[in-house]
PDB file of C-alpha atoms in Angstrom:
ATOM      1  CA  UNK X 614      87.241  86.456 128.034  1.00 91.00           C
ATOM      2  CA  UNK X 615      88.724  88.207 125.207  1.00 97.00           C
ATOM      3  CA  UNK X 616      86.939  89.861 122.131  1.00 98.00           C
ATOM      4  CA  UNK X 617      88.176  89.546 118.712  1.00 98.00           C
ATOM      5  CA  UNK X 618      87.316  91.487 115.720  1.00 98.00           C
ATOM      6  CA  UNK X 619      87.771  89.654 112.268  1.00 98.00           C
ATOM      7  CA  UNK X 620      87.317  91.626 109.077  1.00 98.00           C
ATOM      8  CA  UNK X 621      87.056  90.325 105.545  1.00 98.00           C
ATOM      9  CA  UNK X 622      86.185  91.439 101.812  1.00 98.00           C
ATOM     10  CA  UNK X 623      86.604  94.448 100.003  1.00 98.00           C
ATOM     11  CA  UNK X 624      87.402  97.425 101.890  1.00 98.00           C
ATOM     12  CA  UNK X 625      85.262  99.657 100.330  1.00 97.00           C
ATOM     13  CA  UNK X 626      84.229 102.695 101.722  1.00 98.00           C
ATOM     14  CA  UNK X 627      86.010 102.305 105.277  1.00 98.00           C
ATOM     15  CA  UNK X 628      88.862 104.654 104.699  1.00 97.00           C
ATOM     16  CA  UNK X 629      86.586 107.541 102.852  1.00 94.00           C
ATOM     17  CA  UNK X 630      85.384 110.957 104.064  1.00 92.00           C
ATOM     18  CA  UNK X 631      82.624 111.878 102.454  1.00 93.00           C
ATOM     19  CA  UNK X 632      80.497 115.511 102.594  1.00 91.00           C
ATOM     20  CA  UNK X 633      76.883 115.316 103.969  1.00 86.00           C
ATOM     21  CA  UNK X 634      74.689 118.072 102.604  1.00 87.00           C
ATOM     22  CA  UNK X 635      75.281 120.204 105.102  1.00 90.00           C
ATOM     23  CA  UNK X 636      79.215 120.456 104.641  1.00 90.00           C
ATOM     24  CA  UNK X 637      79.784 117.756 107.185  1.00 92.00           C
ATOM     25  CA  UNK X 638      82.284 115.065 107.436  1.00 94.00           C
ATOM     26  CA  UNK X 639      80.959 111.498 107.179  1.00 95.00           C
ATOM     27  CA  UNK X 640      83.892 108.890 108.404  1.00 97.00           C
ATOM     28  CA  UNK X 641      82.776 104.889 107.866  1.00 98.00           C
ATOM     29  CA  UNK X 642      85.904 104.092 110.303  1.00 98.00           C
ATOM     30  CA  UNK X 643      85.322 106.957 112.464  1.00 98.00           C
ATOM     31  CA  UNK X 644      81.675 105.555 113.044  1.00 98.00           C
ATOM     32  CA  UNK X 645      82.956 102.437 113.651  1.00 98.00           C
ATOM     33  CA  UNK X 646      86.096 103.567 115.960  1.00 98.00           C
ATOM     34  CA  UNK X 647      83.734 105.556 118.408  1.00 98.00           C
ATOM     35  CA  UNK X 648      80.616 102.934 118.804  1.00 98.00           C
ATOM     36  CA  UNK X 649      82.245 100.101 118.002  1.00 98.00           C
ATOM     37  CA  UNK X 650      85.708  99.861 119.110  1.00 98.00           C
ATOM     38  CA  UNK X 651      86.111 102.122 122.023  1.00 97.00           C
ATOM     39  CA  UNK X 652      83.624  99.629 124.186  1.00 97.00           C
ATOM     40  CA  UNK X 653      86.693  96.894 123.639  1.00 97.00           C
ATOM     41  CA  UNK X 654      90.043  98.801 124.049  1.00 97.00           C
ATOM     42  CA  UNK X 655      91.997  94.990 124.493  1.00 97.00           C
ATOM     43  CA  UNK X 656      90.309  93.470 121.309  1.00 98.00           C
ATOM     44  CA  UNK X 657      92.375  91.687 118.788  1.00 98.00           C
ATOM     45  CA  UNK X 658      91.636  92.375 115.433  1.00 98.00           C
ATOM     46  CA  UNK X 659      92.499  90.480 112.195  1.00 98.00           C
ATOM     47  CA  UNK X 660      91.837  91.558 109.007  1.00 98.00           C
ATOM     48  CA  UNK X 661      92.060  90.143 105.328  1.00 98.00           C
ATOM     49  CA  UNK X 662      90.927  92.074 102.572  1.00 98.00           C
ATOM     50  CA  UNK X 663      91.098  91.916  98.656  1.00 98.00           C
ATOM     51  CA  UNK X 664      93.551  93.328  96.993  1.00 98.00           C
ATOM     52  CA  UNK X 665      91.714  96.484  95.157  1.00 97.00           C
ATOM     53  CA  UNK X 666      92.026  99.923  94.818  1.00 96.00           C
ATOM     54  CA  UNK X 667      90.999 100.530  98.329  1.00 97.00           C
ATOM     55  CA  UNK X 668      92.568  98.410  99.957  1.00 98.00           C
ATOM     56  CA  UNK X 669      95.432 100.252 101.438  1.00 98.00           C
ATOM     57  CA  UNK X 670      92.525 102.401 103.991  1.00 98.00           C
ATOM     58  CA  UNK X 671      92.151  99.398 105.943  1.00 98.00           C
ATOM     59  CA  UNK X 672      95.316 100.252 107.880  1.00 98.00           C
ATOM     60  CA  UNK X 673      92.974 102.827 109.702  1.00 98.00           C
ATOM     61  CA  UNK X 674      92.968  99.759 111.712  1.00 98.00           C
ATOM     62  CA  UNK X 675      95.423 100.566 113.736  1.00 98.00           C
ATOM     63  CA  UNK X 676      94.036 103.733 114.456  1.00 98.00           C
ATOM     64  CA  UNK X 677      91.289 101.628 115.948  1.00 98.00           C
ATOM     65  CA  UNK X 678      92.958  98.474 117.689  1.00 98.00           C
ATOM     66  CA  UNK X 679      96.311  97.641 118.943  1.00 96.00           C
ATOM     67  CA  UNK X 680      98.598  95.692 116.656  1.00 97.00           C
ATOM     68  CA  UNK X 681      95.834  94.307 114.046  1.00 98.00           C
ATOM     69  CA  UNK X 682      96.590  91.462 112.169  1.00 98.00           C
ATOM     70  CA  UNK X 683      96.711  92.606 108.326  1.00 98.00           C
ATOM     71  CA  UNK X 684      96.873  90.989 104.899  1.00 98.00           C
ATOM     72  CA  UNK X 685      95.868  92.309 101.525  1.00 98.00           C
ATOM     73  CA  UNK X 686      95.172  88.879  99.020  1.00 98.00           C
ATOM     74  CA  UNK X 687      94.056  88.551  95.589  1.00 98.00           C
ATOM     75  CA  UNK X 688      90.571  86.917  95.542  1.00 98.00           C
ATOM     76  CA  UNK X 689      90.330  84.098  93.456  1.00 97.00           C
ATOM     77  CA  UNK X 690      88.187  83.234  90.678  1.00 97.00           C
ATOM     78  CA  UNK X 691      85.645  80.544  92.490  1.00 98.00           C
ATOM     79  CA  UNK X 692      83.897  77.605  90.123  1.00 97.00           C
ATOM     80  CA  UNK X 693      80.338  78.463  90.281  1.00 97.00           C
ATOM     81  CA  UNK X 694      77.879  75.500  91.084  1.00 96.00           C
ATOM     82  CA  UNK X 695      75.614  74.526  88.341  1.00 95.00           C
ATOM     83  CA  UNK X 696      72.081  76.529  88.287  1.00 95.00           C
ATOM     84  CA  UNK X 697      73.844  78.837  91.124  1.00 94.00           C
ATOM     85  CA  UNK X 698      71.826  82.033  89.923  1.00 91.00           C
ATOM     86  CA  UNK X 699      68.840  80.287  88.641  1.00 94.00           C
ATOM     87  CA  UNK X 700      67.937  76.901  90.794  1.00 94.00           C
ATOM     88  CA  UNK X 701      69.855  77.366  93.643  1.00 95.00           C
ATOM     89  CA  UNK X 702      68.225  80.474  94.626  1.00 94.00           C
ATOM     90  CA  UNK X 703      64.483  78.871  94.058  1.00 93.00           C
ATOM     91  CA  UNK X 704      64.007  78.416  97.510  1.00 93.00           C
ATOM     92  CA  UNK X 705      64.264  82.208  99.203  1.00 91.00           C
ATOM     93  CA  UNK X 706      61.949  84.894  97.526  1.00 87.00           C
ATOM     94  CA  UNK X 707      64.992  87.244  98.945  1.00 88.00           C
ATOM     95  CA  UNK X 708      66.754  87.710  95.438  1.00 82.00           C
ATOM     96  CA  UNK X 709      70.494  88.426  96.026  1.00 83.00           C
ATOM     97  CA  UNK X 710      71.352  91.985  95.093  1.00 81.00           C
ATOM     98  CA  UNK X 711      74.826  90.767  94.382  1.00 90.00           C
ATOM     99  CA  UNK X 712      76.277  87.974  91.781  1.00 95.00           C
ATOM    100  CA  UNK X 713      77.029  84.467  92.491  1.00 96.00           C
ATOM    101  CA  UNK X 714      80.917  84.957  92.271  1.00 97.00           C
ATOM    102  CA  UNK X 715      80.737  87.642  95.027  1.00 96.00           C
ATOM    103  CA  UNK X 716      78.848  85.584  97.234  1.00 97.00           C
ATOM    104  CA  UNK X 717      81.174  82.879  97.114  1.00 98.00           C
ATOM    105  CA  UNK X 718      84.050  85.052  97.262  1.00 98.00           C
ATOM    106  CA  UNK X 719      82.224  86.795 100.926  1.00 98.00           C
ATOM    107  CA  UNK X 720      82.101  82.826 101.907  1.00 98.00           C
ATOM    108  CA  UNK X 721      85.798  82.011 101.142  1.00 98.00           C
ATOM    109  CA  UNK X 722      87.066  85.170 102.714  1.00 98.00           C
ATOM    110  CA  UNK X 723      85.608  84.657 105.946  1.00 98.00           C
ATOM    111  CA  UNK X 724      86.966  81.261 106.086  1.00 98.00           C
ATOM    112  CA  UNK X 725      90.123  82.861 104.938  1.00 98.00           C
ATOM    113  CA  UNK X 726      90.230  85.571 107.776  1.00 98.00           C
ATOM    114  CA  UNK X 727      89.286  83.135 110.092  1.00 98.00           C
ATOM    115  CA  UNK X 728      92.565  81.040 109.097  1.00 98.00           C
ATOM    116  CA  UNK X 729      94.497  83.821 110.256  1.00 98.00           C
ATOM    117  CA  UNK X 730      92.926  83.772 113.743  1.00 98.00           C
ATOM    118  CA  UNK X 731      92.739  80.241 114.509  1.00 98.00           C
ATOM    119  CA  UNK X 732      95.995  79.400 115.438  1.00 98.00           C
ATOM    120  CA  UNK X 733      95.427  81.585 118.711  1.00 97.00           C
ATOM    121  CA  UNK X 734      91.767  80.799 119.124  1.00 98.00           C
ATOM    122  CA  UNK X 735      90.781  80.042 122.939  1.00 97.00           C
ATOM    123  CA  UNK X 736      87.438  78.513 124.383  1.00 97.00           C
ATOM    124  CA  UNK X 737      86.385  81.973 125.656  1.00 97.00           C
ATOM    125  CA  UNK X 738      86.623  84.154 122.814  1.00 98.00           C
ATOM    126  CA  UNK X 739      83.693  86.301 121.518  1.00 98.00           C
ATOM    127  CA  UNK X 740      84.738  86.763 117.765  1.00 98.00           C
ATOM    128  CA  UNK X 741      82.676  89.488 116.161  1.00 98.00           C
ATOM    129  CA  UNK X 742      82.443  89.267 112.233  1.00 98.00           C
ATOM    130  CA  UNK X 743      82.170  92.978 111.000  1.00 98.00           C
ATOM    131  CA  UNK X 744      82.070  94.362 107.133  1.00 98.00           C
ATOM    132  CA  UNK X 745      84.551  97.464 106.544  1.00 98.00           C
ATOM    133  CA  UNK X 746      81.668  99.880 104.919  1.00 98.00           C
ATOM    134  CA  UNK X 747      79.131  99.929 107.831  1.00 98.00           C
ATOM    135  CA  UNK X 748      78.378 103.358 108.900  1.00 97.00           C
ATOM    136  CA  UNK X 749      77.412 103.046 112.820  1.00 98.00           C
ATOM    137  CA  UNK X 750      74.829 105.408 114.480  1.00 96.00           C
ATOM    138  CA  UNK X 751      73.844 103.259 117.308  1.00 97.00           C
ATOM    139  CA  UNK X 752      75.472 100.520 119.203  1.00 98.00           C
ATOM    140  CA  UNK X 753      74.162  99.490 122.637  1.00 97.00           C
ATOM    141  CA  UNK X 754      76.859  96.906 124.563  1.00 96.00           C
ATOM    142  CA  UNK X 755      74.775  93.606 125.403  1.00 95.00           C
ATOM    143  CA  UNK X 756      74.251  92.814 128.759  1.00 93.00           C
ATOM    144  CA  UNK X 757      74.653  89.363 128.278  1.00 94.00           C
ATOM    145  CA  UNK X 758      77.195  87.996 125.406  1.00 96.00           C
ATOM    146  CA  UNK X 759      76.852  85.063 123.234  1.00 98.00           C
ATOM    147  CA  UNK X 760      77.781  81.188 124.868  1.00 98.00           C
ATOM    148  CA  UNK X 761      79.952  79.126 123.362  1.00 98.00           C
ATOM    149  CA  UNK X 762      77.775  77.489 120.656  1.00 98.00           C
ATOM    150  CA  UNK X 763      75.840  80.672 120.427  1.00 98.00           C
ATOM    151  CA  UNK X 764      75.605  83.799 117.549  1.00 98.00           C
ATOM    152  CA  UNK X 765      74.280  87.512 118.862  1.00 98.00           C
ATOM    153  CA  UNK X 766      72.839  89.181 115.770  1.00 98.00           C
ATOM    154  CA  UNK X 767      70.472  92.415 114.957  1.00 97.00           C
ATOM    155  CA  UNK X 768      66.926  91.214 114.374  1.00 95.00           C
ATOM    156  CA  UNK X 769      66.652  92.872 111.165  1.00 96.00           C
ATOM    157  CA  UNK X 770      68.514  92.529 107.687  1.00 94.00           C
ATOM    158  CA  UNK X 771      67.919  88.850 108.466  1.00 94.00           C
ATOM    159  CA  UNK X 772      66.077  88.206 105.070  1.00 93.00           C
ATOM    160  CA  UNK X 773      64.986  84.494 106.193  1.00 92.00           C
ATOM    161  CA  UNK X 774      68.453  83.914 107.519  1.00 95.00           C
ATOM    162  CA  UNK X 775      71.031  85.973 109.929  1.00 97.00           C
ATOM    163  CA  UNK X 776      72.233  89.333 109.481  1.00 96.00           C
ATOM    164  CA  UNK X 777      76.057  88.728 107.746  1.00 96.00           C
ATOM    165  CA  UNK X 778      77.157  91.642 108.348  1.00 97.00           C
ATOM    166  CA  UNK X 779      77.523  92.614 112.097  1.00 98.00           C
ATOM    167  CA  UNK X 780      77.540  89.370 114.569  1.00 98.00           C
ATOM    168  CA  UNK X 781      78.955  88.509 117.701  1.00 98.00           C
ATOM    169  CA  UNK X 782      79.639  84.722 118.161  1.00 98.00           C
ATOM    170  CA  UNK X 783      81.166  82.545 120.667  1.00 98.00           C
ATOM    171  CA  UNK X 784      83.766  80.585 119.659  1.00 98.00           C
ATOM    172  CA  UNK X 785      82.325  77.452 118.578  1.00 98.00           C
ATOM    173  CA  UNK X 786      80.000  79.139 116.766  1.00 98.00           C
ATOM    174  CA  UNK X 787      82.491  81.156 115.055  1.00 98.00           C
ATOM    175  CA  UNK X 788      83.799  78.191 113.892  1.00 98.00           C
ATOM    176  CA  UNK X 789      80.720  76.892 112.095  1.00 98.00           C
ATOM    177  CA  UNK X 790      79.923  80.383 110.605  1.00 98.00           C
ATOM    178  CA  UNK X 791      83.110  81.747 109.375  1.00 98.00           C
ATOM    179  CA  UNK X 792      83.964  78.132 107.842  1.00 98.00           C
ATOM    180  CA  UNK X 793      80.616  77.826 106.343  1.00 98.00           C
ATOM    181  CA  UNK X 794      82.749  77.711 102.493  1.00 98.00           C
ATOM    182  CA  UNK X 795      84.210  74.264 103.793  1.00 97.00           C
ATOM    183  CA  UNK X 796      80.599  73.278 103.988  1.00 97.00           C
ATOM    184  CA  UNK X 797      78.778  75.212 101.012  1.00 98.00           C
ATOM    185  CA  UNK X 798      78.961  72.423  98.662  1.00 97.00           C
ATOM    186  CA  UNK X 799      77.019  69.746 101.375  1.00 98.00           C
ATOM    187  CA  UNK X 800      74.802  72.590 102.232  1.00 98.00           C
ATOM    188  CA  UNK X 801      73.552  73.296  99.071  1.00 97.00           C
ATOM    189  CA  UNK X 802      73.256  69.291  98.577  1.00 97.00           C
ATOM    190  CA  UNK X 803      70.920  69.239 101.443  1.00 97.00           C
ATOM    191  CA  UNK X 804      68.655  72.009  99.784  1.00 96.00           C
ATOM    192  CA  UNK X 805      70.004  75.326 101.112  1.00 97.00           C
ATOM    193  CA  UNK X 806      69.380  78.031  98.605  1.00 96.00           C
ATOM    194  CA  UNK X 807      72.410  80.170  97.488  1.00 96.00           C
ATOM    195  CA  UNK X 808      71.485  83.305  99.604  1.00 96.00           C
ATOM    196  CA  UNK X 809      74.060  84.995 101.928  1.00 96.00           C
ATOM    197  CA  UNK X 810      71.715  85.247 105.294  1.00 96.00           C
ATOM    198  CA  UNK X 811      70.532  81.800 104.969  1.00 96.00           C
ATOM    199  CA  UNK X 812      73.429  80.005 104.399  1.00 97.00           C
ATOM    200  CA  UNK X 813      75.216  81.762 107.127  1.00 98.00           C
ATOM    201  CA  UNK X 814      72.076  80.634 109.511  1.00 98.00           C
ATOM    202  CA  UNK X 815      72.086  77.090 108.215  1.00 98.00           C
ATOM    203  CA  UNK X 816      76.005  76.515 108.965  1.00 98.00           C
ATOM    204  CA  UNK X 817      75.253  77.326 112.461  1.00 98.00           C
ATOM    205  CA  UNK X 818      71.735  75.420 112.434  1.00 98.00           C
ATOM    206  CA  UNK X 819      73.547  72.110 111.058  1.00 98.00           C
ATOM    207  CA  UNK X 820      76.487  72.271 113.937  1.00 98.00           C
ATOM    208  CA  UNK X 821      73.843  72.767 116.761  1.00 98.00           C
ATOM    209  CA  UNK X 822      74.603  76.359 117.152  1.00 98.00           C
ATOM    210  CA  UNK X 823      71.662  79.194 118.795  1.00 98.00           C
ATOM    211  CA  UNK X 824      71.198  82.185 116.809  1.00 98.00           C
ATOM    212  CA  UNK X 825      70.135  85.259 118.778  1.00 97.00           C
ATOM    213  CA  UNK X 826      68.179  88.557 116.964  1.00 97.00           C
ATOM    214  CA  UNK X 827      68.803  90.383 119.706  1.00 96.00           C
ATOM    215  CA  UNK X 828      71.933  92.520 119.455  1.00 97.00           C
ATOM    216  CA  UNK X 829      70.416  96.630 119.133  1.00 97.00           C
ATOM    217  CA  UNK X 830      73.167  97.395 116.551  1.00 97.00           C
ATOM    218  CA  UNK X 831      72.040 100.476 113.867  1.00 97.00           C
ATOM    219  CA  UNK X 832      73.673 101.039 110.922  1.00 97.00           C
ATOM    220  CA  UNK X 833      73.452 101.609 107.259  1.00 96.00           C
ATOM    221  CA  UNK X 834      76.482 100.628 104.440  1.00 96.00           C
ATOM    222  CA  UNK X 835      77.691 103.023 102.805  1.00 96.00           C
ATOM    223  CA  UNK X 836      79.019 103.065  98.737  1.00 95.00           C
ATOM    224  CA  UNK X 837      82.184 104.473  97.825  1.00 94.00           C
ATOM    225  CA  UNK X 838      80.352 107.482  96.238  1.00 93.00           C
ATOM    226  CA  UNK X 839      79.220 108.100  99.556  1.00 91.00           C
ATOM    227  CA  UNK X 840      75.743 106.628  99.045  1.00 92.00           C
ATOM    228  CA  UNK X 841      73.476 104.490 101.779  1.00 92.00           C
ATOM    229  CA  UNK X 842      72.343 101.627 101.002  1.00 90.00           C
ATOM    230  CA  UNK X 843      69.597 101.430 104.253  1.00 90.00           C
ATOM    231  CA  UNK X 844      68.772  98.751 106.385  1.00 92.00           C
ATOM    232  CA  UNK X 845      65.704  96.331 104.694  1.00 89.00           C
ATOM    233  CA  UNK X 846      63.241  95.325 107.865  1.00 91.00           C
ATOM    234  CA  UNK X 847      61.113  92.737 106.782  1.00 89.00           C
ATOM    235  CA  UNK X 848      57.921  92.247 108.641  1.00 90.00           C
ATOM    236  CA  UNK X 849      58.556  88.844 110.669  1.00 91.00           C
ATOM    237  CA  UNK X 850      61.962  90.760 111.873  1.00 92.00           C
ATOM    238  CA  UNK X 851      60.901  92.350 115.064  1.00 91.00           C
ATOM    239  CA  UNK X 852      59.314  89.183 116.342  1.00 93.00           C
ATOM    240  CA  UNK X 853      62.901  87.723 116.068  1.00 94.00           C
ATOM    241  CA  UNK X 854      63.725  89.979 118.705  1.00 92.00           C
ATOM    242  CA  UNK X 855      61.387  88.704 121.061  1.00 90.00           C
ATOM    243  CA  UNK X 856      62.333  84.936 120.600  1.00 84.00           C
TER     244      UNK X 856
END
């Protein structure tokens, strides 16, 4: 078994050091280096990221994992569906926080990252999808890691869907989430609403994949001025870790 760590998007905050109130240091890669990283000293990692004024930090990388994979792309533009903001959302009373060209842009880097990966893919990999500005506090290694056709998320941040920012999948699931973008146009067909977390659950749903709320992951994401933006438990959430 092998674990692979795939990041995608904007790199944000990862490479910042930022002073807590009490003249502390506060590291994003730091955090995720000593709760994260350290448990899988043999990971691969890949990473694709856009090509912004921050992109340059995510070489911390190799601070973290040996020989990354790294590419710095220009996102592209993306055709937005018709009613994408408006009547494609009517179905989740979770109102994205984002707009409709970043949410398709998340979807097409994933897939895009996940290109980079797939030509050494194996049958055994755990791939674990990961966001460059989440601030770790608590990470407990699971006991048990995902099957094949199954996704180990954190029961909360779920909004009606799957936490999209920190999951560990086996590797046909992997396939189905992080080429979800291949599929967006036939989800949203069948009535999906344009929301990250659901459409993230609903490409694994729709290829027969489990979706576990179980992994005991804590952390927040942080802004590039150094801000949290906290984790959101909804009240159904902690009954998804008892599933």
């Amino acid at each position: 078994m092998r674990v692979v760590f795939l990041y995608s998007g904007q790199t944000r905050s990862f490479g910042k050091c930022f002073t807590d109130p009490n003249g502390g240091h506060l590291s994003v890669w730091q955090s995720q280096r000593w709760q994260i990283a350290r448990h899988f000293p043999q990971a691969r990692c890949f990473a694709s990221v856009a090509d912004d004024d921050t992109a340059a930090d995510i070489e911390l990388l190799r601070l973290m994992f040996r020989d990354p994979v790294i590419e710095v792309v220009k996102q592209p533009d993306l055709p937005e569906p018709q009613g994408a903001a408006t009547e494609l959302q009517a179905a989740t009373p979770y109102r994205i926080s984002t707009t409709v060209q970043a949410i398709l842009r998340q979807a097409w880097h994933l897939q895009k990252v996940y290109e980079m990966y797939e030509p050494e893919a194996k049958d055994d990999d755990i791939v674990v999808r990961i966001r460059p500005d989440l601030f770790f506090t608590r990470f407990v290694m699971p006991t048990v890691l995902p099957s094949i056709d199954q996704a180990l998320a954190p029961y909360w941040g779920s909004y009606g869907g799957i936490n999209d920012r920190f999951v560990f999948l086996g590797s046909r699931a992997a396939g189905a989430y992080f080429k979800a973008f291949d599929d967006l146009d036939a989800m949203l067909a069948e009535g999906a609403p344009l929301h990250p977390e659901t459409l993230q659950h609903y490409a694994l749903e729709r290829r027969s994949m489990g979706v576990c709320h179980k992994l005991l992951a804590d952390f927040v994401t942080m802004r590039t001025d150094g801000t949290f933006a906290h984790q959101v438990h909804t009240p159904i959430d902690p009954l998804l870790y008892l599933l």
